[in-house]
PDB file of C-alpha atoms in Angstrom:
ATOM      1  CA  UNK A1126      17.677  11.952 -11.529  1.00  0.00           C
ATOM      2  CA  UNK A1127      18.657  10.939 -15.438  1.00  0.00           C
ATOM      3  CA  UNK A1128      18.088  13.993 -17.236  1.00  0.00           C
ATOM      4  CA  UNK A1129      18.346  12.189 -20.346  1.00  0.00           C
ATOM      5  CA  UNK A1130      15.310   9.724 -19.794  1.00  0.00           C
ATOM      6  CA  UNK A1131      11.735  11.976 -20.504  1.00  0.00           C
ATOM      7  CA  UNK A1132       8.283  10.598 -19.223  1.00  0.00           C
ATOM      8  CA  UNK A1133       5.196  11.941 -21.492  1.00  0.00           C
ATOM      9  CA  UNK A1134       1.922  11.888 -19.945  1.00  0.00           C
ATOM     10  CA  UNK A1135      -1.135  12.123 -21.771  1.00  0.00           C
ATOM     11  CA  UNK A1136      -4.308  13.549 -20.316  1.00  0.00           C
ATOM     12  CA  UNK A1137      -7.361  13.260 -21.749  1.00  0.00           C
ATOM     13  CA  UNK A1138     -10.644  15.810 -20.949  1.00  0.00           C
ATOM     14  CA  UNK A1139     -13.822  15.160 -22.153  1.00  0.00           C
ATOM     15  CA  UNK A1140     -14.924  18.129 -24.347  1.00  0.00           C
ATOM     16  CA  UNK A1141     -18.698  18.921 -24.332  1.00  0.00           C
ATOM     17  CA  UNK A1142     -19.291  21.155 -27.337  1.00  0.00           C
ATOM     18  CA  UNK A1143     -21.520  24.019 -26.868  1.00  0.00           C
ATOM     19  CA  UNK A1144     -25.179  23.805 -28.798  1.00  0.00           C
ATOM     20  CA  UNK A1145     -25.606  26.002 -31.763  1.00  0.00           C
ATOM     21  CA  UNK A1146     -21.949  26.420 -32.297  1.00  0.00           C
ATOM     22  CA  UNK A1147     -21.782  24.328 -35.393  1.00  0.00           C
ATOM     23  CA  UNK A1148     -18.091  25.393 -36.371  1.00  0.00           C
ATOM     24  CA  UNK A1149     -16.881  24.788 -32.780  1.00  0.00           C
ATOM     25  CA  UNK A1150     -15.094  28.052 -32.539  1.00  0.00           C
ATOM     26  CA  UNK A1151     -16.398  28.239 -29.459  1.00  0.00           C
ATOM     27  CA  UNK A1152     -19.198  31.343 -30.186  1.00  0.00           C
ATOM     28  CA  UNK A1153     -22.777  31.091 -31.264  1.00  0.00           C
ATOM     29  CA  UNK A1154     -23.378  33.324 -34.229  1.00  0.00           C
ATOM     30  CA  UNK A1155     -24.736  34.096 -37.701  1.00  0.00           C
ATOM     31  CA  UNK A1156     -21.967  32.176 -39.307  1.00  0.00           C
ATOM     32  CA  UNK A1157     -23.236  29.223 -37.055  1.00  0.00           C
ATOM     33  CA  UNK A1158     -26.988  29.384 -38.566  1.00  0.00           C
ATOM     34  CA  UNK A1159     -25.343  28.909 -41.804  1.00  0.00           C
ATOM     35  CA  UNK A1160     -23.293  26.018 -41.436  1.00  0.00           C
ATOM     36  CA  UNK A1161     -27.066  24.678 -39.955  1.00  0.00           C
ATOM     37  CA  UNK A1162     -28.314  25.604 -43.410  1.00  0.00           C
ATOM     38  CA  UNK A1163     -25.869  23.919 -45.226  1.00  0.00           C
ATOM     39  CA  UNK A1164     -26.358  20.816 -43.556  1.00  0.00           C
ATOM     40  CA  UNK A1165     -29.752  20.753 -44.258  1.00  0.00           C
ATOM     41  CA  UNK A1166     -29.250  21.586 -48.152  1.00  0.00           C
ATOM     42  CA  UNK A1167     -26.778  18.295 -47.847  1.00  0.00           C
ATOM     43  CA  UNK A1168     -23.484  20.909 -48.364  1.00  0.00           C
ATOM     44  CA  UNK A1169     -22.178  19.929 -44.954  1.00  0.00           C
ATOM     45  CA  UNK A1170     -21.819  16.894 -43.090  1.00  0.00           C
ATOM     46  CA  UNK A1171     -24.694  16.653 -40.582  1.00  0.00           C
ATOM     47  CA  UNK A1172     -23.221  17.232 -36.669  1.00  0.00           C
ATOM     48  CA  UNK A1173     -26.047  16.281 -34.579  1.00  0.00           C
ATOM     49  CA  UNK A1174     -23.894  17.166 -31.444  1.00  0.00           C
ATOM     50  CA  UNK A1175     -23.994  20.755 -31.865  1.00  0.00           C
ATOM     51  CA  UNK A1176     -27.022  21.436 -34.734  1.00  0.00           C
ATOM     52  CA  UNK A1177     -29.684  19.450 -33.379  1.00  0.00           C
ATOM     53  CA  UNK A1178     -30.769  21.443 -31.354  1.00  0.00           C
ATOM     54  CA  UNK A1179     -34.312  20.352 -29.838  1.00  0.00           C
ATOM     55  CA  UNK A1180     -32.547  16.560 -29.593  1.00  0.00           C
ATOM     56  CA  UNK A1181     -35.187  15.630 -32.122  1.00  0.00           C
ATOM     57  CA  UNK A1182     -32.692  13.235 -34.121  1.00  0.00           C
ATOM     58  CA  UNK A1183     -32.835  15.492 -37.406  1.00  0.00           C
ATOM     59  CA  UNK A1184     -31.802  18.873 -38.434  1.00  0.00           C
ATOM     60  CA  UNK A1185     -34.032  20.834 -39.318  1.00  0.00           C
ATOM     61  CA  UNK A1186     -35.488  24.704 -40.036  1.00  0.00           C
ATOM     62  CA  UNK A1187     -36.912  23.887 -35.764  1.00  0.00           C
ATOM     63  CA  UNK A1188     -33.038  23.960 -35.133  1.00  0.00           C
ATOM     64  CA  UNK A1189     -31.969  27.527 -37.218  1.00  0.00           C
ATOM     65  CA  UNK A1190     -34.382  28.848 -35.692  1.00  0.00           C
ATOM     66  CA  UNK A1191     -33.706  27.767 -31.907  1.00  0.00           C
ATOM     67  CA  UNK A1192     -30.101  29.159 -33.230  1.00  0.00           C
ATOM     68  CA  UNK A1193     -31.279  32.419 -34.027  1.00  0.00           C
ATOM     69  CA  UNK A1194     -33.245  32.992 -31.094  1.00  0.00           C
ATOM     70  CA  UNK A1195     -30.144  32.260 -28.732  1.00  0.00           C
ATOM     71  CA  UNK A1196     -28.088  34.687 -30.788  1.00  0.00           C
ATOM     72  CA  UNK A1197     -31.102  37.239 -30.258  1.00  0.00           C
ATOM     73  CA  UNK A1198     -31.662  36.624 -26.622  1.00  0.00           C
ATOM     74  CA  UNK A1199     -27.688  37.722 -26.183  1.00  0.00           C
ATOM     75  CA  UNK A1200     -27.971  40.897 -27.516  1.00  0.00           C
TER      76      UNK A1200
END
């Protein structure tokens, strides 16, 4: 084989981000129901992927709170 010539391959995975986890770190926490907050007050863009959570189409107080309840039910 030429050990000069390279092949790249690119792979691509879907990545389903987890609800509630508004800064995609990848945890659902108090720093999570913030970033909800401020994208409510208009100090964040609005991620409907992972802040909406009842699906309703808005963000809303509904969704801080479904956020802190699943922080609560983990403790």
């Amino acid at each position: 084989a030429d050990l000069k010539k390279a092949t790249t391959y690119t792979i691509n995975f879907p990545i389903t981000a987890l609800k509630g986890d508004v800064n995609r770190d990848g945890i659902v926490d108090v720093s999570d129901v913030t970033g909800i907050i401020n994208m409510i007050l208009g100090q964040a863009d609005q991620d409907l992927e992972v802040a909406d959570m009842n699906s309703d189409g808005i963000i809303d107080v509904s969704d801080v709170t479904n956020v802190i309840n699943m922080i609560l039910s983990k403790q």
